[in-house]
Amino acid sequence: MRPMNTPRDRISLAAARRIALAAQGFGGARPTLPNWGHVARTLDRLGLHQIDSVNVLARAHYLPAFSRLGPYDRGLLDRTAWGPKGKRRLFEYWAHEASLLPLGLHPLLRWRMAEADRGETGWGSVRRFATERRCEAEALLARIRDEGPMAASDFEHGRSRSGWWEWGATKHALEWLFWAGHVTTATRRGSFERVYDLTERVIPSATLTLATPSAADAKRELVRIAASALGVATAGDLRDYFRLKPAPARMAIEALVEDGALLPVAVEGWRQPAYLHAAARRPRRIQTQALLAPFDPLIWERSRTERLFGFRYRIEIYTPADKRVHGYYVLPFLMDEAFVARVDLKADRQSGRLLVRGTHLEPDAPPETRERLAAELATMAEWLGLELES
């Protein structure tokens, strides 16, 4: 009998790229008028939209749906993420990073909330509020319970300084309450500041009453979702998607292989064993074009991006200006089955313009790259309500 993780199939690198792109929602025709159904299917396909505070172009969570669907109403996400309780379809939590997730994933992350409640996960400065400083956090929780939704800046001395590394004690305590599931995001205000409220006042009761699976079952389902979203992936890729630890991720992968949901495969040029989602499509070619945010799930794992596409990509926001190679907020341009260019973009909202601060074509970019990139930039500018800088 062959060992469970021995590859049964060999996949060319080109085929692996097509499988990954199809799994991520690329290759189909964009809808003429994207609606919530299209956005919801994209979210279900990807499992989450990562949130990030950078707003040079647009908030990160808006961009994956645009990359796959084209111009859609960003208010659809706003209303379903931070609207009235009865309209909610999404919630915020730590998944890959801070993320917007479909409500159905809430039970699958309760083990992480329980770990945070016990002080077993989270940054050290946050974990302390699960133990020796718990009374301080519970006092904040009591105020929210009595006074209603509150942001860190609503508490005395609670206003955060610039950057998460300079959070004050109030913000750290609130983030522990958030991580442990005692509060969640009621809404966002001003410069995207999180406003906290009791979880039971925000998340629909139909979600909160869903059965809580065992931690092992939940992690297995998270790996299955990751595998569906990635198409073909290494164990590290699967683990990274929802930031699982190696041992439980390995057990989940082995269980999914045994069930036939994952198929061990060897991908041309990959050193690590890989796993193919049993229902993954294997298209013969992909026709698409898209500008991708730095936090898009197709490219957020940089080593995977290099393995799949031979494309080395790094975000240079925190790189000193004189040492940047491609620019401050650079979006890779996907054309069909390859990344062929990088564009440094900025939304100048005061002047109403989309600024193209730098364009870098890859050495093997096809002749039509500039024309197709210009068309995608024009589409993005229109979506953002800006004039494209000529």
mmCIF file with all atom_site columns, C-alpha atoms in Angstrom, residues 187-382:
data_model
loop_
_atom_site.group_PDB
_atom_site.id
_atom_site.type_symbol
_atom_site.label_atom_id
_atom_site.label_alt_id
_atom_site.label_comp_id
_atom_site.label_asym_id
_atom_site.label_entity_id
_atom_site.label_seq_id
_atom_site.pdbx_PDB_ins_code
_atom_site.Cartn_x
_atom_site.Cartn_y
_atom_site.Cartn_z
_atom_site.occupancy
_atom_site.B_iso_or_equiv
_atom_site.pdbx_formal_charge
_atom_site.auth_seq_id
_atom_site.auth_comp_id
_atom_site.auth_asym_id
_atom_site.auth_atom_id
_atom_site.pdbx_PDB_model_num
ATOM 1   C CA . THR A 1 187 ? -18.881 49.929 12.905  1.00 0.00 ? 187 THR A CA 1
ATOM 2   C CA . ARG A 1 188 ? -15.919 51.943 11.690  1.00 0.00 ? 188 ARG A CA 1
ATOM 3   C CA . ARG A 1 189 ? -15.641 55.689 12.049  1.00 0.00 ? 189 ARG A CA 1
ATOM 4   C CA . GLY A 1 190 ? -13.469 58.567 10.862  1.00 0.00 ? 190 GLY A CA 1
ATOM 5   C CA . SER A 1 191 ? -10.091 57.252 9.808   1.00 0.00 ? 191 SER A CA 1
ATOM 6   C CA . PHE A 1 192 ? -11.350 53.665 9.934   1.00 0.00 ? 192 PHE A CA 1
ATOM 7   C CA . GLU A 1 193 ? -11.248 53.482 13.735  1.00 0.00 ? 193 GLU A CA 1
ATOM 8   C CA . ARG A 1 194 ? -12.834 50.327 15.108  1.00 0.00 ? 194 ARG A CA 1
ATOM 9   C CA . VAL A 1 195 ? -15.927 50.842 17.293  1.00 0.00 ? 195 VAL A CA 1
ATOM 10  C CA . TYR A 1 196 ? -16.535 47.930 19.666  1.00 0.00 ? 196 TYR A CA 1
ATOM 11  C CA . ASP A 1 197 ? -19.784 46.488 20.986  1.00 0.00 ? 197 ASP A CA 1
ATOM 12  C CA . LEU A 1 198 ? -20.873 43.302 22.714  1.00 0.00 ? 198 LEU A CA 1
ATOM 13  C CA . THR A 1 199 ? -20.743 40.407 20.273  1.00 0.00 ? 199 THR A CA 1
ATOM 14  C CA . GLU A 1 200 ? -24.352 39.420 20.991  1.00 0.00 ? 200 GLU A CA 1
ATOM 15  C CA . ARG A 1 201 ? -25.526 42.912 20.046  1.00 0.00 ? 201 ARG A CA 1
ATOM 16  C CA . VAL A 1 202 ? -23.758 42.779 16.671  1.00 0.00 ? 202 VAL A CA 1
ATOM 17  C CA . ILE A 1 203 ? -23.621 39.203 15.353  1.00 0.00 ? 203 ILE A CA 1
ATOM 18  C CA . PRO A 1 204 ? -27.058 37.818 14.405  1.00 0.00 ? 204 PRO A CA 1
ATOM 19  C CA . SER A 1 205 ? -28.415 35.293 16.882  1.00 0.00 ? 205 SER A CA 1
ATOM 20  C CA . ALA A 1 206 ? -28.831 32.750 14.077  1.00 0.00 ? 206 ALA A CA 1
ATOM 21  C CA . THR A 1 207 ? -25.035 32.738 13.795  1.00 0.00 ? 207 THR A CA 1
ATOM 22  C CA . LEU A 1 208 ? -24.278 32.753 17.505  1.00 0.00 ? 208 LEU A CA 1
ATOM 23  C CA . THR A 1 209 ? -26.543 29.743 18.088  1.00 0.00 ? 209 THR A CA 1
ATOM 24  C CA . LEU A 1 210 ? -24.785 27.624 15.468  1.00 0.00 ? 210 LEU A CA 1
ATOM 25  C CA . ALA A 1 211 ? -23.114 24.605 17.026  1.00 0.00 ? 211 ALA A CA 1
ATOM 26  C CA . THR A 1 212 ? -19.464 25.037 17.957  1.00 0.00 ? 212 THR A CA 1
ATOM 27  C CA . PRO A 1 213 ? -17.349 22.275 16.376  1.00 0.00 ? 213 PRO A CA 1
ATOM 28  C CA . SER A 1 214 ? -14.364 20.777 18.130  1.00 0.00 ? 214 SER A CA 1
ATOM 29  C CA . ALA A 1 215 ? -11.106 22.615 17.534  1.00 0.00 ? 215 ALA A CA 1
ATOM 30  C CA . ALA A 1 216 ? -9.847  19.730 15.384  1.00 0.00 ? 216 ALA A CA 1
ATOM 31  C CA . ASP A 1 217 ? -12.991 19.698 13.240  1.00 0.00 ? 217 ASP A CA 1
ATOM 32  C CA . ALA A 1 218 ? -12.907 23.487 12.871  1.00 0.00 ? 218 ALA A CA 1
ATOM 33  C CA . LYS A 1 219 ? -9.274  23.492 11.786  1.00 0.00 ? 219 LYS A CA 1
ATOM 34  C CA . ARG A 1 220 ? -9.943  20.713 9.307   1.00 0.00 ? 220 ARG A CA 1
ATOM 35  C CA . GLU A 1 221 ? -12.747 22.786 7.778   1.00 0.00 ? 221 GLU A CA 1
ATOM 36  C CA . LEU A 1 222 ? -10.521 25.886 7.647   1.00 0.00 ? 222 LEU A CA 1
ATOM 37  C CA . VAL A 1 223 ? -7.875  23.891 5.791   1.00 0.00 ? 223 VAL A CA 1
ATOM 38  C CA . ARG A 1 224 ? -10.552 22.621 3.414   1.00 0.00 ? 224 ARG A CA 1
ATOM 39  C CA . ILE A 1 225 ? -11.663 26.208 2.727   1.00 0.00 ? 225 ILE A CA 1
ATOM 40  C CA . ALA A 1 226 ? -8.050  27.226 2.167   1.00 0.00 ? 226 ALA A CA 1
ATOM 41  C CA . ALA A 1 227 ? -7.522  24.303 -0.213  1.00 0.00 ? 227 ALA A CA 1
ATOM 42  C CA . SER A 1 228 ? -10.627 25.236 -2.191  1.00 0.00 ? 228 SER A CA 1
ATOM 43  C CA . ALA A 1 229 ? -9.466  28.860 -2.412  1.00 0.00 ? 229 ALA A CA 1
ATOM 44  C CA . LEU A 1 230 ? -5.924  27.948 -3.457  1.00 0.00 ? 230 LEU A CA 1
ATOM 45  C CA . GLY A 1 231 ? -6.649  25.026 -5.791  1.00 0.00 ? 231 GLY A CA 1
ATOM 46  C CA . VAL A 1 232 ? -3.225  23.479 -5.392  1.00 0.00 ? 232 VAL A CA 1
ATOM 47  C CA . ALA A 1 233 ? -0.958  24.240 -2.461  1.00 0.00 ? 233 ALA A CA 1
ATOM 48  C CA . THR A 1 234 ? 1.782   23.079 -0.151  1.00 0.00 ? 234 THR A CA 1
ATOM 49  C CA . ALA A 1 235 ? 1.122   22.339 3.510   1.00 0.00 ? 235 ALA A CA 1
ATOM 50  C CA . GLY A 1 236 ? 2.689   25.708 4.330   1.00 0.00 ? 236 GLY A CA 1
ATOM 51  C CA . ASP A 1 237 ? 0.334   27.498 1.940   1.00 0.00 ? 237 ASP A CA 1
ATOM 52  C CA . LEU A 1 238 ? -2.675  25.771 3.483   1.00 0.00 ? 238 LEU A CA 1
ATOM 53  C CA . ARG A 1 239 ? -1.535  26.531 7.010   1.00 0.00 ? 239 ARG A CA 1
ATOM 54  C CA . ASP A 1 240 ? -0.829  30.188 6.242   1.00 0.00 ? 240 ASP A CA 1
ATOM 55  C CA . TYR A 1 241 ? -4.281  30.951 4.851   1.00 0.00 ? 241 TYR A CA 1
ATOM 56  C CA . PHE A 1 242 ? -5.906  31.032 8.298   1.00 0.00 ? 242 PHE A CA 1
ATOM 57  C CA . ARG A 1 243 ? -2.626  31.192 10.234  1.00 0.00 ? 243 ARG A CA 1
ATOM 58  C CA . LEU A 1 244 ? -2.801  27.731 11.755  1.00 0.00 ? 244 LEU A CA 1
ATOM 59  C CA . LYS A 1 245 ? 0.025   26.118 13.705  1.00 0.00 ? 245 LYS A CA 1
ATOM 60  C CA . PRO A 1 246 ? 1.988   23.320 11.984  1.00 0.00 ? 246 PRO A CA 1
ATOM 61  C CA . ALA A 1 247 ? 0.861   20.319 14.049  1.00 0.00 ? 247 ALA A CA 1
ATOM 62  C CA . PRO A 1 248 ? -2.936  20.814 13.869  1.00 0.00 ? 248 PRO A CA 1
ATOM 63  C CA . ALA A 1 249 ? -2.661  21.854 10.223  1.00 0.00 ? 249 ALA A CA 1
ATOM 64  C CA . ARG A 1 250 ? -0.754  18.668 9.431   1.00 0.00 ? 250 ARG A CA 1
ATOM 65  C CA . MET A 1 251 ? -3.404  16.570 11.181  1.00 0.00 ? 251 MET A CA 1
ATOM 66  C CA . ALA A 1 252 ? -6.140  18.385 9.254   1.00 0.00 ? 252 ALA A CA 1
ATOM 67  C CA . ILE A 1 253 ? -4.370  17.800 5.936   1.00 0.00 ? 253 ILE A CA 1
ATOM 68  C CA . GLU A 1 254 ? -3.900  14.109 6.689   1.00 0.00 ? 254 GLU A CA 1
ATOM 69  C CA . ALA A 1 255 ? -7.587  13.759 7.554   1.00 0.00 ? 255 ALA A CA 1
ATOM 70  C CA . LEU A 1 256 ? -8.630  15.522 4.349   1.00 0.00 ? 256 LEU A CA 1
ATOM 71  C CA . VAL A 1 257 ? -6.322  13.288 2.294   1.00 0.00 ? 257 VAL A CA 1
ATOM 72  C CA . GLU A 1 258 ? -7.807  10.225 3.936   1.00 0.00 ? 258 GLU A CA 1
ATOM 73  C CA . ASP A 1 259 ? -11.316 11.520 3.143   1.00 0.00 ? 259 ASP A CA 1
ATOM 74  C CA . GLY A 1 260 ? -10.351 12.149 -0.495  1.00 0.00 ? 260 GLY A CA 1
ATOM 75  C CA . ALA A 1 261 ? -10.946 15.910 -0.255  1.00 0.00 ? 261 ALA A CA 1
ATOM 76  C CA . LEU A 1 262 ? -7.235  16.559 -0.894  1.00 0.00 ? 262 LEU A CA 1
ATOM 77  C CA . LEU A 1 263 ? -5.097  14.679 -3.396  1.00 0.00 ? 263 LEU A CA 1
ATOM 78  C CA . PRO A 1 264 ? -1.307  14.528 -2.882  1.00 0.00 ? 264 PRO A CA 1
ATOM 79  C CA . VAL A 1 265 ? 0.440   15.753 -6.034  1.00 0.00 ? 265 VAL A CA 1
ATOM 80  C CA . ALA A 1 266 ? 3.883   16.790 -7.222  1.00 0.00 ? 266 ALA A CA 1
ATOM 81  C CA . VAL A 1 267 ? 4.109   20.177 -8.934  1.00 0.00 ? 267 VAL A CA 1
ATOM 82  C CA . GLU A 1 268 ? 6.890   20.753 -11.437 1.00 0.00 ? 268 GLU A CA 1
ATOM 83  C CA . GLY A 1 269 ? 9.713   22.726 -9.824  1.00 0.00 ? 269 GLY A CA 1
ATOM 84  C CA . TRP A 1 270 ? 8.296   22.673 -6.289  1.00 0.00 ? 270 TRP A CA 1
ATOM 85  C CA . ARG A 1 271 ? 10.502  21.156 -3.611  1.00 0.00 ? 271 ARG A CA 1
ATOM 86  C CA . GLN A 1 272 ? 7.652   20.586 -1.168  1.00 0.00 ? 272 GLN A CA 1
ATOM 87  C CA . PRO A 1 273 ? 4.856   18.051 -1.618  1.00 0.00 ? 273 PRO A CA 1
ATOM 88  C CA . ALA A 1 274 ? 1.592   19.639 -2.737  1.00 0.00 ? 274 ALA A CA 1
ATOM 89  C CA . TYR A 1 275 ? -2.114  18.968 -2.384  1.00 0.00 ? 275 TYR A CA 1
ATOM 90  C CA . LEU A 1 276 ? -4.804  19.396 -5.009  1.00 0.00 ? 276 LEU A CA 1
ATOM 91  C CA . HIS A 1 277 ? -8.349  20.155 -3.936  1.00 0.00 ? 277 HIS A CA 1
ATOM 92  C CA . ALA A 1 278 ? -10.411 17.264 -5.269  1.00 0.00 ? 278 ALA A CA 1
ATOM 93  C CA . ALA A 1 279 ? -12.978 19.593 -6.867  1.00 0.00 ? 279 ALA A CA 1
ATOM 94  C CA . ALA A 1 280 ? -10.439 22.021 -8.337  1.00 0.00 ? 280 ALA A CA 1
ATOM 95  C CA . ARG A 1 281 ? -11.017 23.028 -11.938 1.00 0.00 ? 281 ARG A CA 1
ATOM 96  C CA . ARG A 1 282 ? -8.205  22.350 -14.431 1.00 0.00 ? 282 ARG A CA 1
ATOM 97  C CA . PRO A 1 283 ? -8.766  24.894 -17.200 1.00 0.00 ? 283 PRO A CA 1
ATOM 98  C CA . ARG A 1 284 ? -6.714  24.678 -20.363 1.00 0.00 ? 284 ARG A CA 1
ATOM 99  C CA . ARG A 1 285 ? -6.105  28.407 -20.379 1.00 0.00 ? 285 ARG A CA 1
ATOM 100 C CA . ILE A 1 286 ? -6.949  31.534 -18.383 1.00 0.00 ? 286 ILE A CA 1
ATOM 101 C CA . GLN A 1 287 ? -7.890  34.833 -19.973 1.00 0.00 ? 287 GLN A CA 1
ATOM 102 C CA . THR A 1 288 ? -8.052  37.704 -17.518 1.00 0.00 ? 288 THR A CA 1
ATOM 103 C CA . GLN A 1 289 ? -6.554  41.001 -16.517 1.00 0.00 ? 289 GLN A CA 1
ATOM 104 C CA . ALA A 1 290 ? -6.488  42.437 -13.024 1.00 0.00 ? 290 ALA A CA 1
ATOM 105 C CA . LEU A 1 291 ? -4.650  44.797 -10.723 1.00 0.00 ? 291 LEU A CA 1
ATOM 106 C CA . LEU A 1 292 ? -4.061  43.089 -7.376  1.00 0.00 ? 292 LEU A CA 1
ATOM 107 C CA . ALA A 1 293 ? -3.778  44.673 -3.946  1.00 0.00 ? 293 ALA A CA 1
ATOM 108 C CA . PRO A 1 294 ? -0.695  43.730 -1.904  1.00 0.00 ? 294 PRO A CA 1
ATOM 109 C CA . PHE A 1 295 ? -3.036  41.859 0.473   1.00 0.00 ? 295 PHE A CA 1
ATOM 110 C CA . ASP A 1 296 ? -4.878  39.852 -2.171  1.00 0.00 ? 296 ASP A CA 1
ATOM 111 C CA . PRO A 1 297 ? -4.972  36.127 -1.280  1.00 0.00 ? 297 PRO A CA 1
ATOM 112 C CA . LEU A 1 298 ? -3.514  35.204 -4.666  1.00 0.00 ? 298 LEU A CA 1
ATOM 113 C CA . ILE A 1 299 ? -0.236  36.926 -3.767  1.00 0.00 ? 299 ILE A CA 1
ATOM 114 C CA . TRP A 1 300 ? -0.135  37.550 -0.003  1.00 0.00 ? 300 TRP A CA 1
ATOM 115 C CA . GLU A 1 301 ? 2.134   34.519 0.523   1.00 0.00 ? 301 GLU A CA 1
ATOM 116 C CA . ARG A 1 302 ? 5.153   35.884 -1.365  1.00 0.00 ? 302 ARG A CA 1
ATOM 117 C CA . SER A 1 303 ? 7.062   32.589 -1.600  1.00 0.00 ? 303 SER A CA 1
ATOM 118 C CA . ARG A 1 304 ? 4.004   30.951 -3.192  1.00 0.00 ? 304 ARG A CA 1
ATOM 119 C CA . THR A 1 305 ? 3.798   33.811 -5.694  1.00 0.00 ? 305 THR A CA 1
ATOM 120 C CA . GLU A 1 306 ? 7.402   33.134 -6.672  1.00 0.00 ? 306 GLU A CA 1
ATOM 121 C CA . ARG A 1 307 ? 6.834   29.378 -6.913  1.00 0.00 ? 307 ARG A CA 1
ATOM 122 C CA . LEU A 1 308 ? 3.720   29.742 -9.057  1.00 0.00 ? 308 LEU A CA 1
ATOM 123 C CA . PHE A 1 309 ? 4.556   32.703 -11.267 1.00 0.00 ? 309 PHE A CA 1
ATOM 124 C CA . GLY A 1 310 ? 8.301   33.249 -11.038 1.00 0.00 ? 310 GLY A CA 1
ATOM 125 C CA . PHE A 1 311 ? 7.388   36.737 -9.835  1.00 0.00 ? 311 PHE A CA 1
ATOM 126 C CA . ARG A 1 312 ? 9.201   38.265 -6.875  1.00 0.00 ? 312 ARG A CA 1
ATOM 127 C CA . TYR A 1 313 ? 6.966   40.800 -5.163  1.00 0.00 ? 313 TYR A CA 1
ATOM 128 C CA . ARG A 1 314 ? 7.528   42.766 -1.979  1.00 0.00 ? 314 ARG A CA 1
ATOM 129 C CA . ILE A 1 315 ? 5.499   45.627 -0.546  1.00 0.00 ? 315 ILE A CA 1
ATOM 130 C CA . GLU A 1 316 ? 7.773   48.615 0.046   1.00 0.00 ? 316 GLU A CA 1
ATOM 131 C CA . ILE A 1 317 ? 5.612   50.805 2.292   1.00 0.00 ? 317 ILE A CA 1
ATOM 132 C CA . TYR A 1 318 ? 8.059   50.432 5.168   1.00 0.00 ? 318 TYR A CA 1
ATOM 133 C CA . THR A 1 319 ? 11.162  50.691 2.972   1.00 0.00 ? 319 THR A CA 1
ATOM 134 C CA . PRO A 1 320 ? 12.930  54.088 3.057   1.00 0.00 ? 320 PRO A CA 1
ATOM 135 C CA . ALA A 1 321 ? 11.993  56.083 -0.056  1.00 0.00 ? 321 ALA A CA 1
ATOM 136 C CA . ASP A 1 322 ? 15.528  56.121 -1.439  1.00 0.00 ? 322 ASP A CA 1
ATOM 137 C CA . LYS A 1 323 ? 15.741  52.337 -1.213  1.00 0.00 ? 323 LYS A CA 1
ATOM 138 C CA . ARG A 1 324 ? 12.445  51.473 -2.897  1.00 0.00 ? 324 ARG A CA 1
ATOM 139 C CA . VAL A 1 325 ? 12.719  49.606 -6.172  1.00 0.00 ? 325 VAL A CA 1
ATOM 140 C CA . HIS A 1 326 ? 9.197   49.926 -7.572  1.00 0.00 ? 326 HIS A CA 1
ATOM 141 C CA . GLY A 1 327 ? 7.363   52.434 -5.365  1.00 0.00 ? 327 GLY A CA 1
ATOM 142 C CA . TYR A 1 328 ? 5.276   52.948 -2.240  1.00 0.00 ? 328 TYR A CA 1
ATOM 143 C CA . TYR A 1 329 ? 1.961   51.183 -2.987  1.00 0.00 ? 329 TYR A CA 1
ATOM 144 C CA . VAL A 1 330 ? 2.595   48.895 -5.917  1.00 0.00 ? 330 VAL A CA 1
ATOM 145 C CA . LEU A 1 331 ? -0.069  46.694 -7.494  1.00 0.00 ? 331 LEU A CA 1
ATOM 146 C CA . PRO A 1 332 ? 1.039   43.777 -9.694  1.00 0.00 ? 332 PRO A CA 1
ATOM 147 C CA . PHE A 1 333 ? -0.771  43.538 -13.021 1.00 0.00 ? 333 PHE A CA 1
ATOM 148 C CA . LEU A 1 334 ? -2.007  40.046 -13.872 1.00 0.00 ? 334 LEU A CA 1
ATOM 149 C CA . MET A 1 335 ? -2.539  39.450 -17.581 1.00 0.00 ? 335 MET A CA 1
ATOM 150 C CA . ASP A 1 336 ? -3.883  36.031 -18.485 1.00 0.00 ? 336 ASP A CA 1
ATOM 151 C CA . GLU A 1 337 ? -1.537  33.563 -16.743 1.00 0.00 ? 337 GLU A CA 1
ATOM 152 C CA . ALA A 1 338 ? 1.376   35.819 -15.783 1.00 0.00 ? 338 ALA A CA 1
ATOM 153 C CA . PHE A 1 339 ? 2.285   38.934 -13.863 1.00 0.00 ? 339 PHE A CA 1
ATOM 154 C CA . VAL A 1 340 ? 3.588   41.290 -16.508 1.00 0.00 ? 340 VAL A CA 1
ATOM 155 C CA . ALA A 1 341 ? 3.846   44.695 -14.816 1.00 0.00 ? 341 ALA A CA 1
ATOM 156 C CA . ARG A 1 342 ? 3.799   46.621 -11.535 1.00 0.00 ? 342 ARG A CA 1
ATOM 157 C CA . VAL A 1 343 ? 2.128   49.979 -11.009 1.00 0.00 ? 343 VAL A CA 1
ATOM 158 C CA . ASP A 1 344 ? 2.670   52.415 -8.142  1.00 0.00 ? 344 ASP A CA 1
ATOM 159 C CA . LEU A 1 345 ? -0.712  54.073 -7.584  1.00 0.00 ? 345 LEU A CA 1
ATOM 160 C CA . LYS A 1 346 ? -2.120  56.817 -5.401  1.00 0.00 ? 346 LYS A CA 1
ATOM 161 C CA . ALA A 1 347 ? -5.658  58.164 -5.156  1.00 0.00 ? 347 ALA A CA 1
ATOM 162 C CA . ASP A 1 348 ? -5.310  61.935 -4.909  1.00 0.00 ? 348 ASP A CA 1
ATOM 163 C CA . ARG A 1 349 ? -8.760  62.570 -3.538  1.00 0.00 ? 349 ARG A CA 1
ATOM 164 C CA . GLN A 1 350 ? -8.237  66.303 -3.156  1.00 0.00 ? 350 GLN A CA 1
ATOM 165 C CA . SER A 1 351 ? -7.592  66.765 -6.867  1.00 0.00 ? 351 SER A CA 1
ATOM 166 C CA . GLY A 1 352 ? -9.896  63.898 -7.887  1.00 0.00 ? 352 GLY A CA 1
ATOM 167 C CA . ARG A 1 353 ? -7.173  62.058 -9.782  1.00 0.00 ? 353 ARG A CA 1
ATOM 168 C CA . LEU A 1 354 ? -5.741  58.549 -9.853  1.00 0.00 ? 354 LEU A CA 1
ATOM 169 C CA . LEU A 1 355 ? -1.982  59.100 -9.968  1.00 0.00 ? 355 LEU A CA 1
ATOM 170 C CA . VAL A 1 356 ? 0.261   56.606 -11.712 1.00 0.00 ? 356 VAL A CA 1
ATOM 171 C CA . ARG A 1 357 ? 3.558   57.297 -9.982  1.00 0.00 ? 357 ARG A CA 1
ATOM 172 C CA . GLY A 1 358 ? 5.476   54.548 -11.673 1.00 0.00 ? 358 GLY A CA 1
ATOM 173 C CA . THR A 1 359 ? 5.017   51.712 -14.160 1.00 0.00 ? 359 THR A CA 1
ATOM 174 C CA . HIS A 1 360 ? 7.453   48.805 -14.437 1.00 0.00 ? 360 HIS A CA 1
ATOM 175 C CA . LEU A 1 361 ? 7.012   46.142 -17.087 1.00 0.00 ? 361 LEU A CA 1
ATOM 176 C CA . GLU A 1 362 ? 8.478   42.697 -16.570 1.00 0.00 ? 362 GLU A CA 1
ATOM 177 C CA . PRO A 1 363 ? 11.258  41.729 -18.996 1.00 0.00 ? 363 PRO A CA 1
ATOM 178 C CA . ASP A 1 364 ? 9.044   39.231 -20.850 1.00 0.00 ? 364 ASP A CA 1
ATOM 179 C CA . ALA A 1 365 ? 5.896   41.380 -20.917 1.00 0.00 ? 365 ALA A CA 1
ATOM 180 C CA . PRO A 1 366 ? 3.958   40.871 -24.191 1.00 0.00 ? 366 PRO A CA 1
ATOM 181 C CA . PRO A 1 367 ? 3.573   43.790 -26.630 1.00 0.00 ? 367 PRO A CA 1
ATOM 182 C CA . GLU A 1 368 ? -0.087  44.350 -25.674 1.00 0.00 ? 368 GLU A CA 1
ATOM 183 C CA . THR A 1 369 ? 0.723   44.826 -21.983 1.00 0.00 ? 369 THR A CA 1
ATOM 184 C CA . ARG A 1 370 ? 0.624   48.646 -21.979 1.00 0.00 ? 370 ARG A CA 1
ATOM 185 C CA . GLU A 1 371 ? -2.687  48.765 -23.826 1.00 0.00 ? 371 GLU A CA 1
ATOM 186 C CA . ARG A 1 372 ? -4.388  46.270 -21.547 1.00 0.00 ? 372 ARG A CA 1
ATOM 187 C CA . LEU A 1 373 ? -2.904  47.856 -18.430 1.00 0.00 ? 373 LEU A CA 1
ATOM 188 C CA . ALA A 1 374 ? -4.171  51.270 -19.532 1.00 0.00 ? 374 ALA A CA 1
ATOM 189 C CA . ALA A 1 375 ? -7.666  49.826 -19.945 1.00 0.00 ? 375 ALA A CA 1
ATOM 190 C CA . GLU A 1 376 ? -7.588  48.315 -16.457 1.00 0.00 ? 376 GLU A CA 1
ATOM 191 C CA . LEU A 1 377 ? -6.328  51.556 -14.936 1.00 0.00 ? 377 LEU A CA 1
ATOM 192 C CA . ALA A 1 378 ? -9.156  53.454 -16.626 1.00 0.00 ? 378 ALA A CA 1
ATOM 193 C CA . THR A 1 379 ? -11.647 50.957 -15.176 1.00 0.00 ? 379 THR A CA 1
ATOM 194 C CA . MET A 1 380 ? -10.161 51.359 -11.704 1.00 0.00 ? 380 MET A CA 1
ATOM 195 C CA . ALA A 1 381 ? -10.222 55.158 -11.924 1.00 0.00 ? 381 ALA A CA 1
ATOM 196 C CA . GLU A 1 382 ? -13.889 55.118 -12.903 1.00 0.00 ? 382 GLU A CA 1
#
